[in-house]
PDB file of C-alpha atoms in Angstrom:
ATOM      1  CA  UNK A   1       0.000   0.000   0.000  1.00 66.00           C
ATOM      2  CA  UNK A   2       1.374   3.399  -0.997  1.00 73.00           C
ATOM      3  CA  UNK A   3       1.343   6.261   1.495  1.00 80.00           C
ATOM      4  CA  UNK A   4       2.409   9.887   1.654  1.00 89.00           C
ATOM      5  CA  UNK A   5       3.479  11.493  -1.586  1.00 96.00           C
ATOM      6  CA  UNK A   6       3.765   8.049  -3.201  1.00 94.00           C
ATOM      7  CA  UNK A   7      -0.025   7.975  -3.547  1.00 94.00           C
ATOM      8  CA  UNK A   8       0.394  10.416  -6.448  1.00 95.00           C
ATOM      9  CA  UNK A   9       2.444   7.818  -8.332  1.00 91.00           C
ATOM     10  CA  UNK A  10       0.111   4.888  -7.655  1.00 86.00           C
ATOM     11  CA  UNK A  11       1.498   1.610  -8.978  1.00 73.00           C
ATOM     12  CA  UNK A  12       4.653   3.380 -10.161  1.00 73.00           C
ATOM     13  CA  UNK A  13       5.699   4.164  -6.578  1.00 75.00           C
ATOM     14  CA  UNK A  14       8.905   2.515  -5.366  1.00 81.00           C
ATOM     15  CA  UNK A  15       9.931   3.178  -1.770  1.00 80.00           C
ATOM     16  CA  UNK A  16      13.410   1.806  -2.476  1.00 83.00           C
ATOM     17  CA  UNK A  17      14.534   4.695  -4.656  1.00 91.00           C
ATOM     18  CA  UNK A  18      14.662   8.442  -4.067  1.00 95.00           C
ATOM     19  CA  UNK A  19      12.032  10.518  -5.836  1.00 97.00           C
ATOM     20  CA  UNK A  20      13.161  13.497  -7.878  1.00 97.00           C
ATOM     21  CA  UNK A  21      11.312  16.790  -8.189  1.00 98.00           C
ATOM     22  CA  UNK A  22      12.422  19.845 -10.164  1.00 98.00           C
ATOM     23  CA  UNK A  23      11.221  23.402  -9.684  1.00 98.00           C
ATOM     24  CA  UNK A  24       9.594  25.016 -12.712  1.00 97.00           C
ATOM     25  CA  UNK A  25       8.673  28.689 -12.996  1.00 96.00           C
ATOM     26  CA  UNK A  26       5.679  29.554 -15.207  1.00 97.00           C
ATOM     27  CA  UNK A  27       6.441  32.165 -17.880  1.00 96.00           C
ATOM     28  CA  UNK A  28       5.948  35.886 -17.466  1.00 96.00           C
ATOM     29  CA  UNK A  29       3.332  36.017 -20.192  1.00 97.00           C
ATOM     30  CA  UNK A  30       1.099  33.597 -22.073  1.00 97.00           C
ATOM     31  CA  UNK A  31       3.727  31.773 -24.157  1.00 96.00           C
ATOM     32  CA  UNK A  32       4.033  28.432 -22.360  1.00 97.00           C
ATOM     33  CA  UNK A  33       5.642  26.500 -25.210  1.00 97.00           C
ATOM     34  CA  UNK A  34       9.274  27.397 -24.507  1.00 95.00           C
ATOM     35  CA  UNK A  35       9.042  26.195 -20.907  1.00 96.00           C
ATOM     36  CA  UNK A  36       7.178  22.999 -21.799  1.00 97.00           C
ATOM     37  CA  UNK A  37       9.646  22.166 -24.571  1.00 97.00           C
ATOM     38  CA  UNK A  38      12.548  22.539 -22.147  1.00 96.00           C
ATOM     39  CA  UNK A  39      11.317  19.574 -20.107  1.00 96.00           C
ATOM     40  CA  UNK A  40       9.858  17.400 -22.872  1.00 95.00           C
ATOM     41  CA  UNK A  41      11.592  14.037 -23.199  1.00 93.00           C
ATOM     42  CA  UNK A  42      13.669  14.340 -20.016  1.00 95.00           C
ATOM     43  CA  UNK A  43      13.592  11.044 -18.148  1.00 93.00           C
ATOM     44  CA  UNK A  44      13.547  10.509 -14.401  1.00 94.00           C
ATOM     45  CA  UNK A  45      11.336  13.401 -13.315  1.00 96.00           C
ATOM     46  CA  UNK A  46       8.798  12.187 -10.766  1.00 96.00           C
ATOM     47  CA  UNK A  47       7.316  15.603  -9.962  1.00 98.00           C
ATOM     48  CA  UNK A  48       7.560  19.249 -10.959  1.00 98.00           C
ATOM     49  CA  UNK A  49       7.236  21.901  -8.265  1.00 98.00           C
ATOM     50  CA  UNK A  50       5.374  24.757  -9.977  1.00 98.00           C
ATOM     51  CA  UNK A  51       5.959  28.128  -8.327  1.00 97.00           C
ATOM     52  CA  UNK A  52       3.295  30.747  -7.554  1.00 96.00           C
ATOM     53  CA  UNK A  53       4.671  34.207  -8.437  1.00 92.00           C
ATOM     54  CA  UNK A  54       7.734  33.486  -6.301  1.00 91.00           C
ATOM     55  CA  UNK A  55       9.462  36.423  -4.588  1.00 88.00           C
ATOM     56  CA  UNK A  56       6.273  38.415  -5.279  1.00 92.00           C
ATOM     57  CA  UNK A  57       7.109  38.696  -8.991  1.00 93.00           C
ATOM     58  CA  UNK A  58       4.029  38.146 -11.164  1.00 96.00           C
ATOM     59  CA  UNK A  59       3.960  35.131 -13.465  1.00 96.00           C
ATOM     60  CA  UNK A  60       1.296  33.085 -15.229  1.00 97.00           C
ATOM     61  CA  UNK A  61      -0.948  31.185 -12.781  1.00 97.00           C
ATOM     62  CA  UNK A  62       0.889  28.256 -11.242  1.00 97.00           C
ATOM     63  CA  UNK A  63      -2.339  26.293 -10.867  1.00 97.00           C
ATOM     64  CA  UNK A  64      -3.152  26.705 -14.569  1.00 97.00           C
ATOM     65  CA  UNK A  65       0.415  25.976 -15.647  1.00 98.00           C
ATOM     66  CA  UNK A  66       0.638  22.875 -13.445  1.00 98.00           C
ATOM     67  CA  UNK A  67      -2.479  21.537 -15.140  1.00 98.00           C
ATOM     68  CA  UNK A  68      -0.993  22.243 -18.583  1.00 98.00           C
ATOM     69  CA  UNK A  69       2.280  20.592 -17.617  1.00 98.00           C
ATOM     70  CA  UNK A  70       0.471  17.420 -16.562  1.00 98.00           C
ATOM     71  CA  UNK A  71      -1.733  17.343 -19.656  1.00 98.00           C
ATOM     72  CA  UNK A  72       1.138  17.882 -22.083  1.00 97.00           C
ATOM     73  CA  UNK A  73       4.021  15.990 -20.454  1.00 97.00           C
ATOM     74  CA  UNK A  74       2.285  13.534 -18.132  1.00 96.00           C
ATOM     75  CA  UNK A  75       4.300  14.596 -15.081  1.00 97.00           C
ATOM     76  CA  UNK A  76       2.527  15.130 -11.769  1.00 97.00           C
ATOM     77  CA  UNK A  77       2.728  18.767 -10.600  1.00 98.00           C
ATOM     78  CA  UNK A  78       3.194  19.859  -7.003  1.00 98.00           C
ATOM     79  CA  UNK A  79       1.692  23.332  -7.307  1.00 98.00           C
ATOM     80  CA  UNK A  80       2.628  26.074  -4.872  1.00 98.00           C
ATOM     81  CA  UNK A  81      -0.296  28.125  -3.571  1.00 98.00           C
ATOM     82  CA  UNK A  82       0.474  31.357  -1.703  1.00 97.00           C
ATOM     83  CA  UNK A  83      -1.764  32.985   0.899  1.00 97.00           C
ATOM     84  CA  UNK A  84      -0.243  36.341  -0.050  1.00 96.00           C
ATOM     85  CA  UNK A  85      -2.470  36.984  -3.069  1.00 96.00           C
ATOM     86  CA  UNK A  86      -5.883  35.519  -2.193  1.00 96.00           C
ATOM     87  CA  UNK A  87      -8.466  35.725   0.548  1.00 97.00           C
ATOM     88  CA  UNK A  88     -10.191  32.570   1.790  1.00 98.00           C
ATOM     89  CA  UNK A  89     -12.904  32.841  -0.881  1.00 98.00           C
ATOM     90  CA  UNK A  90     -10.317  33.013  -3.655  1.00 98.00           C
ATOM     91  CA  UNK A  91      -8.245  30.205  -2.155  1.00 98.00           C
ATOM     92  CA  UNK A  92     -11.239  27.854  -2.088  1.00 98.00           C
ATOM     93  CA  UNK A  93     -12.315  28.791  -5.593  1.00 98.00           C
ATOM     94  CA  UNK A  94      -8.835  28.307  -7.069  1.00 98.00           C
ATOM     95  CA  UNK A  95      -8.413  24.983  -5.290  1.00 98.00           C
ATOM     96  CA  UNK A  96     -11.667  23.591  -6.657  1.00 98.00           C
ATOM     97  CA  UNK A  97     -10.811  24.866 -10.121  1.00 98.00           C
ATOM     98  CA  UNK A  98      -7.350  23.320 -10.070  1.00 97.00           C
ATOM     99  CA  UNK A  99      -8.766  19.960  -8.956  1.00 98.00           C
ATOM    100  CA  UNK A 100     -11.216  20.030 -11.860  1.00 98.00           C
ATOM    101  CA  UNK A 101      -8.221  20.652 -14.169  1.00 97.00           C
ATOM    102  CA  UNK A 102      -6.278  17.645 -12.872  1.00 98.00           C
ATOM    103  CA  UNK A 103      -4.036  19.122 -10.162  1.00 98.00           C
ATOM    104  CA  UNK A 104      -3.819  16.616  -7.317  1.00 98.00           C
ATOM    105  CA  UNK A 105      -1.243  18.151  -4.984  1.00 98.00           C
ATOM    106  CA  UNK A 106      -0.806  21.641  -3.566  1.00 98.00           C
ATOM    107  CA  UNK A 107       2.146  23.021  -1.591  1.00 98.00           C
ATOM    108  CA  UNK A 108       0.667  25.311   1.063  1.00 98.00           C
ATOM    109  CA  UNK A 109       2.705  28.514   1.377  1.00 97.00           C
ATOM    110  CA  UNK A 110       2.239  31.594   3.496  1.00 96.00           C
ATOM    111  CA  UNK A 111       4.065  33.484   0.720  1.00 93.00           C
ATOM    112  CA  UNK A 112       6.888  35.973   0.302  1.00 90.00           C
ATOM    113  CA  UNK A 113       6.333  39.559   1.428  1.00 90.00           C
ATOM    114  CA  UNK A 114       5.204  41.842  -1.408  1.00 92.00           C
ATOM    115  CA  UNK A 115       7.992  44.270  -0.499  1.00 91.00           C
ATOM    116  CA  UNK A 116      10.627  41.926  -1.997  1.00 88.00           C
ATOM    117  CA  UNK A 117       8.900  41.874  -5.397  1.00 90.00           C
ATOM    118  CA  UNK A 118       8.645  44.203  -8.365  1.00 92.00           C
ATOM    119  CA  UNK A 119       5.429  45.858  -7.092  1.00 95.00           C
ATOM    120  CA  UNK A 120       6.391  46.623  -3.489  1.00 93.00           C
ATOM    121  CA  UNK A 121       3.344  48.867  -2.955  1.00 93.00           C
ATOM    122  CA  UNK A 122       0.897  46.044  -3.755  1.00 94.00           C
ATOM    123  CA  UNK A 123      -1.312  44.842  -0.905  1.00 93.00           C
ATOM    124  CA  UNK A 124      -0.619  41.439   0.578  1.00 94.00           C
ATOM    125  CA  UNK A 125      -3.674  39.511   1.789  1.00 96.00           C
ATOM    126  CA  UNK A 126      -2.339  36.886   4.252  1.00 97.00           C
ATOM    127  CA  UNK A 127      -5.828  36.192   5.621  1.00 97.00           C
ATOM    128  CA  UNK A 128      -4.475  32.779   6.631  1.00 98.00           C
ATOM    129  CA  UNK A 129      -0.984  31.297   6.758  1.00 97.00           C
ATOM    130  CA  UNK A 130       0.225  27.943   5.444  1.00 98.00           C
ATOM    131  CA  UNK A 131      -1.347  26.042   8.343  1.00 98.00           C
ATOM    132  CA  UNK A 132      -4.650  27.840   7.736  1.00 98.00           C
ATOM    133  CA  UNK A 133      -4.423  26.845   4.065  1.00 98.00           C
ATOM    134  CA  UNK A 134      -3.873  23.225   5.109  1.00 98.00           C
ATOM    135  CA  UNK A 135      -7.101  23.521   7.107  1.00 98.00           C
ATOM    136  CA  UNK A 136      -8.899  24.770   3.983  1.00 98.00           C
ATOM    137  CA  UNK A 137      -7.544  21.823   1.989  1.00 98.00           C
ATOM    138  CA  UNK A 138      -8.768  19.421   4.666  1.00 98.00           C
ATOM    139  CA  UNK A 139     -12.191  21.065   4.832  1.00 98.00           C
ATOM    140  CA  UNK A 140     -12.728  20.925   1.066  1.00 98.00           C
ATOM    141  CA  UNK A 141     -11.541  17.316   0.934  1.00 97.00           C
ATOM    142  CA  UNK A 142     -14.150  16.575   3.610  1.00 97.00           C
ATOM    143  CA  UNK A 143     -16.877  17.649   1.202  1.00 98.00           C
ATOM    144  CA  UNK A 144     -17.777  21.119   2.512  1.00 98.00           C
ATOM    145  CA  UNK A 145     -16.600  24.689   2.051  1.00 98.00           C
ATOM    146  CA  UNK A 146     -15.595  26.997   4.898  1.00 98.00           C
ATOM    147  CA  UNK A 147     -19.202  28.193   5.218  1.00 98.00           C
ATOM    148  CA  UNK A 148     -20.290  24.616   5.871  1.00 98.00           C
ATOM    149  CA  UNK A 149     -22.052  24.273   2.505  1.00 98.00           C
ATOM    150  CA  UNK A 150     -22.017  20.789   0.989  1.00 98.00           C
ATOM    151  CA  UNK A 151     -19.918  20.564  -2.175  1.00 98.00           C
ATOM    152  CA  UNK A 152     -21.171  18.963  -5.372  1.00 98.00           C
ATOM    153  CA  UNK A 153     -18.108  16.850  -5.922  1.00 97.00           C
ATOM    154  CA  UNK A 154     -15.119  17.094  -3.585  1.00 97.00           C
ATOM    155  CA  UNK A 155     -11.343  17.132  -4.100  1.00 98.00           C
ATOM    156  CA  UNK A 156      -8.833  14.838  -2.444  1.00 97.00           C
ATOM    157  CA  UNK A 157      -5.592  16.815  -2.467  1.00 97.00           C
ATOM    158  CA  UNK A 158      -2.230  15.447  -1.311  1.00 98.00           C
ATOM    159  CA  UNK A 159      -1.002  18.461   0.705  1.00 98.00           C
ATOM    160  CA  UNK A 160       2.624  19.550   0.885  1.00 98.00           C
ATOM    161  CA  UNK A 161       4.549  22.288   2.678  1.00 98.00           C
ATOM    162  CA  UNK A 162       8.013  23.818   2.765  1.00 98.00           C
ATOM    163  CA  UNK A 163      10.669  23.533   5.455  1.00 98.00           C
ATOM    164  CA  UNK A 164      13.887  25.494   5.998  1.00 96.00           C
ATOM    165  CA  UNK A 165      16.890  23.515   7.300  1.00 96.00           C
ATOM    166  CA  UNK A 166      18.964  26.734   7.351  1.00 94.00           C
ATOM    167  CA  UNK A 167      17.216  28.330  10.331  1.00 93.00           C
ATOM    168  CA  UNK A 168      19.147  29.121  13.489  1.00 91.00           C
ATOM    169  CA  UNK A 169      16.503  27.608  15.766  1.00 95.00           C
ATOM    170  CA  UNK A 170      16.232  24.047  14.496  1.00 95.00           C
ATOM    171  CA  UNK A 171      13.877  22.928  17.255  1.00 97.00           C
ATOM    172  CA  UNK A 172      11.380  25.681  16.443  1.00 97.00           C
ATOM    173  CA  UNK A 173      11.419  24.754  12.740  1.00 98.00           C
ATOM    174  CA  UNK A 174      10.897  21.078  13.561  1.00 98.00           C
ATOM    175  CA  UNK A 175       8.040  21.951  15.891  1.00 98.00           C
ATOM    176  CA  UNK A 176       6.393  23.971  13.129  1.00 98.00           C
ATOM    177  CA  UNK A 177       6.898  21.083  10.703  1.00 98.00           C
ATOM    178  CA  UNK A 178       5.146  18.801  13.199  1.00 98.00           C
ATOM    179  CA  UNK A 179       2.229  21.254  13.353  1.00 98.00           C
ATOM    180  CA  UNK A 180       2.034  21.242   9.564  1.00 98.00           C
ATOM    181  CA  UNK A 181       1.901  17.451   9.554  1.00 98.00           C
ATOM    182  CA  UNK A 182      -0.846  17.504  12.184  1.00 98.00           C
ATOM    183  CA  UNK A 183      -2.734  19.936   9.912  1.00 98.00           C
ATOM    184  CA  UNK A 184      -2.598  17.429   7.055  1.00 97.00           C
ATOM    185  CA  UNK A 185       0.725  17.824   5.225  1.00 98.00           C
ATOM    186  CA  UNK A 186       2.212  14.570   3.935  1.00 97.00           C
ATOM    187  CA  UNK A 187       5.429  15.877   2.375  1.00 98.00           C
ATOM    188  CA  UNK A 188       7.814  18.819   2.707  1.00 98.00           C
ATOM    189  CA  UNK A 189      10.088  20.463   0.133  1.00 98.00           C
ATOM    190  CA  UNK A 190      13.127  22.087   1.695  1.00 97.00           C
ATOM    191  CA  UNK A 191      14.741  25.392   0.926  1.00 95.00           C
ATOM    192  CA  UNK A 192      18.129  24.990  -0.813  1.00 95.00           C
ATOM    193  CA  UNK A 193      20.940  23.806   1.449  1.00 96.00           C
ATOM    194  CA  UNK A 194      24.676  24.320   0.943  1.00 94.00           C
ATOM    195  CA  UNK A 195      26.182  22.542   3.946  1.00 92.00           C
ATOM    196  CA  UNK A 196      26.208  18.734   3.815  1.00 92.00           C
ATOM    197  CA  UNK A 197      26.831  18.161   7.519  1.00 93.00           C
ATOM    198  CA  UNK A 198      24.259  20.702   8.701  1.00 93.00           C
ATOM    199  CA  UNK A 199      21.723  19.231   6.263  1.00 95.00           C
ATOM    200  CA  UNK A 200      22.360  15.706   7.528  1.00 96.00           C
ATOM    201  CA  UNK A 201      21.856  16.762  11.141  1.00 96.00           C
ATOM    202  CA  UNK A 202      18.612  18.576  10.317  1.00 97.00           C
ATOM    203  CA  UNK A 203      17.021  15.804   8.280  1.00 98.00           C
ATOM    204  CA  UNK A 204      18.043  13.117  10.751  1.00 98.00           C
ATOM    205  CA  UNK A 205      16.391  15.167  13.512  1.00 98.00           C
ATOM    206  CA  UNK A 206      13.278  15.644  11.356  1.00 98.00           C
ATOM    207  CA  UNK A 207      12.922  12.002  10.391  1.00 96.00           C
ATOM    208  CA  UNK A 208      10.892  10.949  13.491  1.00 97.00           C
ATOM    209  CA  UNK A 209       8.163  13.439  12.495  1.00 97.00           C
ATOM    210  CA  UNK A 210       7.179  10.935   9.826  1.00 96.00           C
ATOM    211  CA  UNK A 211       6.680  13.222   6.838  1.00 97.00           C
ATOM    212  CA  UNK A 212       8.172  12.632   3.375  1.00 97.00           C
ATOM    213  CA  UNK A 213      10.982  15.167   2.961  1.00 98.00           C
ATOM    214  CA  UNK A 214      12.794  16.415  -0.136  1.00 98.00           C
ATOM    215  CA  UNK A 215      16.158  18.141   0.279  1.00 98.00           C
ATOM    216  CA  UNK A 216      16.512  21.345  -1.761  1.00 98.00           C
ATOM    217  CA  UNK A 217      19.526  21.465  -4.110  1.00 98.00           C
ATOM    218  CA  UNK A 218      20.339  24.645  -6.045  1.00 96.00           C
ATOM    219  CA  UNK A 219      23.208  24.745  -8.580  1.00 95.00           C
ATOM    220  CA  UNK A 220      24.737  28.076  -9.565  1.00 93.00           C
ATOM    221  CA  UNK A 221      26.451  28.931 -12.841  1.00 91.00           C
ATOM    222  CA  UNK A 222      28.754  31.779 -11.806  1.00 90.00           C
ATOM    223  CA  UNK A 223      30.380  33.522  -8.851  1.00 89.00           C
ATOM    224  CA  UNK A 224      27.989  36.438  -9.376  1.00 89.00           C
ATOM    225  CA  UNK A 225      24.976  34.120  -9.216  1.00 89.00           C
ATOM    226  CA  UNK A 226      26.423  32.551  -6.085  1.00 88.00           C
ATOM    227  CA  UNK A 227      26.769  35.964  -4.437  1.00 86.00           C
ATOM    228  CA  UNK A 228      23.099  36.634  -5.203  1.00 86.00           C
ATOM    229  CA  UNK A 229      22.042  33.340  -3.631  1.00 87.00           C
ATOM    230  CA  UNK A 230      24.102  34.100  -0.532  1.00 83.00           C
ATOM    231  CA  UNK A 231      22.080  37.282   0.022  1.00 81.00           C
ATOM    232  CA  UNK A 232      18.689  35.541  -0.073  1.00 79.00           C
ATOM    233  CA  UNK A 233      17.038  35.530   3.379  1.00 75.00           C
ATOM    234  CA  UNK A 234      16.878  32.050   4.874  1.00 79.00           C
ATOM    235  CA  UNK A 235      19.904  30.719   2.974  1.00 87.00           C
ATOM    236  CA  UNK A 236      23.005  29.573   4.867  1.00 86.00           C
ATOM    237  CA  UNK A 237      26.220  28.616   3.069  1.00 87.00           C
ATOM    238  CA  UNK A 238      29.193  26.802   4.598  1.00 83.00           C
ATOM    239  CA  UNK A 239      32.303  29.003   4.917  1.00 84.00           C
ATOM    240  CA  UNK A 240      34.358  26.414   3.038  1.00 88.00           C
ATOM    241  CA  UNK A 241      32.115  26.774  -0.013  1.00 90.00           C
ATOM    242  CA  UNK A 242      32.284  30.573   0.074  1.00 86.00           C
ATOM    243  CA  UNK A 243      36.086  30.462   0.203  1.00 88.00           C
ATOM    244  CA  UNK A 244      36.300  27.865  -2.580  1.00 92.00           C
ATOM    245  CA  UNK A 245      34.068  29.826  -4.978  1.00 91.00           C
ATOM    246  CA  UNK A 246      36.230  32.928  -4.450  1.00 89.00           C
ATOM    247  CA  UNK A 247      39.335  31.059  -5.626  1.00 92.00           C
ATOM    248  CA  UNK A 248      37.859  29.164  -8.581  1.00 94.00           C
ATOM    249  CA  UNK A 249      38.258  30.224 -12.226  1.00 93.00           C
ATOM    250  CA  UNK A 250      34.840  31.275 -13.542  1.00 91.00           C
ATOM    251  CA  UNK A 251      34.467  28.319 -15.972  1.00 91.00           C
ATOM    252  CA  UNK A 252      34.796  25.872 -13.049  1.00 95.00           C
ATOM    253  CA  UNK A 253      32.145  27.388 -10.777  1.00 94.00           C
ATOM    254  CA  UNK A 254      29.115  25.632 -12.272  1.00 94.00           C
ATOM    255  CA  UNK A 255      30.691  22.181 -12.110  1.00 95.00           C
ATOM    256  CA  UNK A 256      31.783  22.814  -8.530  1.00 95.00           C
ATOM    257  CA  UNK A 257      28.220  23.793  -7.585  1.00 95.00           C
ATOM    258  CA  UNK A 258      26.992  20.502  -9.080  1.00 96.00           C
ATOM    259  CA  UNK A 259      29.494  18.560  -6.990  1.00 96.00           C
ATOM    260  CA  UNK A 260      28.404  20.395  -3.833  1.00 95.00           C
ATOM    261  CA  UNK A 261      24.798  19.400  -4.574  1.00 96.00           C
ATOM    262  CA  UNK A 262      25.771  15.768  -5.211  1.00 97.00           C
ATOM    263  CA  UNK A 263      27.736  15.649  -1.940  1.00 96.00           C
ATOM    264  CA  UNK A 264      24.703  16.937  -0.039  1.00 97.00           C
ATOM    265  CA  UNK A 265      22.452  14.405  -1.783  1.00 97.00           C
ATOM    266  CA  UNK A 266      24.778  11.586  -0.721  1.00 97.00           C
ATOM    267  CA  UNK A 267      24.910  12.820   2.881  1.00 97.00           C
ATOM    268  CA  UNK A 268      21.124  12.912   3.370  1.00 97.00           C
ATOM    269  CA  UNK A 269      19.895  10.167   1.035  1.00 96.00           C
ATOM    270  CA  UNK A 270      19.267   7.807   3.975  1.00 96.00           C
ATOM    271  CA  UNK A 271      16.867  10.182   5.721  1.00 96.00           C
ATOM    272  CA  UNK A 272      14.888  11.903   2.937  1.00 97.00           C
ATOM    273  CA  UNK A 273      12.297  10.701   0.437  1.00 97.00           C
ATOM    274  CA  UNK A 274      13.944  12.472  -2.434  1.00 97.00           C
ATOM    275  CA  UNK A 275      15.613  15.497  -3.986  1.00 98.00           C
ATOM    276  CA  UNK A 276      14.088  18.861  -4.869  1.00 98.00           C
ATOM    277  CA  UNK A 277      16.153  20.540  -7.592  1.00 98.00           C
ATOM    278  CA  UNK A 278      15.642  24.302  -7.333  1.00 96.00           C
ATOM    279  CA  UNK A 279      16.036  26.086 -10.649  1.00 92.00           C
ATOM    280  CA  UNK A 280      16.727  29.631  -9.464  1.00 82.00           C
ATOM    281  CA  UNK A 281      17.892  31.617 -12.473  1.00 80.00           C
ATOM    282  CA  UNK A 282      19.524  28.619 -14.175  1.00 90.00           C
ATOM    283  CA  UNK A 283      16.871  26.153 -15.406  1.00 93.00           C
ATOM    284  CA  UNK A 284      19.245  24.440 -17.852  1.00 95.00           C
ATOM    285  CA  UNK A 285      21.848  23.887 -15.131  1.00 96.00           C
ATOM    286  CA  UNK A 286      19.089  22.552 -12.868  1.00 97.00           C
ATOM    287  CA  UNK A 287      18.158  20.034 -15.571  1.00 97.00           C
ATOM    288  CA  UNK A 288      21.796  18.923 -15.756  1.00 97.00           C
ATOM    289  CA  UNK A 289      21.814  18.385 -11.986  1.00 97.00           C
ATOM    290  CA  UNK A 290      18.540  16.463 -12.208  1.00 97.00           C
ATOM    291  CA  UNK A 291      20.011  14.159 -14.861  1.00 96.00           C
ATOM    292  CA  UNK A 292      23.096  13.569 -12.728  1.00 97.00           C
ATOM    293  CA  UNK A 293      20.904  12.750  -9.729  1.00 97.00           C
ATOM    294  CA  UNK A 294      18.784  10.369 -11.802  1.00 96.00           C
ATOM    295  CA  UNK A 295      21.855   8.483 -13.014  1.00 94.00           C
ATOM    296  CA  UNK A 296      23.429   8.355  -9.552  1.00 95.00           C
ATOM    297  CA  UNK A 297      20.304   7.457  -7.570  1.00 89.00           C
ATOM    298  CA  UNK A 298      19.157   4.776  -9.996  1.00 80.00           C
ATOM    299  CA  UNK A 299      22.628   3.281 -10.021  1.00 72.00           C
ATOM    300  CA  UNK A 300      22.776   3.242  -6.229  1.00 49.00           C
ATOM    301  CA  UNK A 301      19.052   2.584  -5.656  1.00 44.00           C
TER     302      UNK A 301
END
């Protein structure tokens, strides 16, 4: 019997191998073909994590794009849904619509502050947070809306959340992850990590919670890109990696970043359900990392 995120794969689920998910950003406009073509024919992708106007920068609807991705490429989408942009009426409406369009899993996010985006004067909603959104998912899956009205046809979402292994207070983050599981989450995608030992300690500590976890891996193509990543709130990078990048010739940076990601994958493979390849600003490099992970994990499965 399959459980957790494996229920999305049905008979194709195999608990003996790591699952692989790659982050995909919808386009900034209506032309979806270039993004879809980028991932067509790539083997080994179990899931795509479709973002929802990440960093408060407007993009095509993640719920709509996740549905298109599944229809066109047959890959199950894990669609981010942010509480930043919708009140509880809009959240319910979008969830029912996405279910009708074939989306079966939603990653419940509180959402980035609007001040970090390209319209900093926009109004954030935040009527509920990620745990409140999990409650909405549970309520709808129970056959009623938040007003207690019986639904004509109900969804059955597989809810996910995010977790940040880079936080200073590990115990507080683990406690919040436990609350998210109690609210219905069955899997967690982690923020990118850049310290193999710290990642191992976090995921080993989180394992008793009993939620399927995916470690976030983010390759970078240049020293400049690396410096940008280092400034992102919630990201922590080992001093040894910072020093190494400073001394490397530019053409060697991307390959070094791939090796860092592979080292982290090896260090946590025993205590996670899979790997979450974060695209950042380098989707082609992320695909290369995904292919390396597929080859390595299948060979060591």
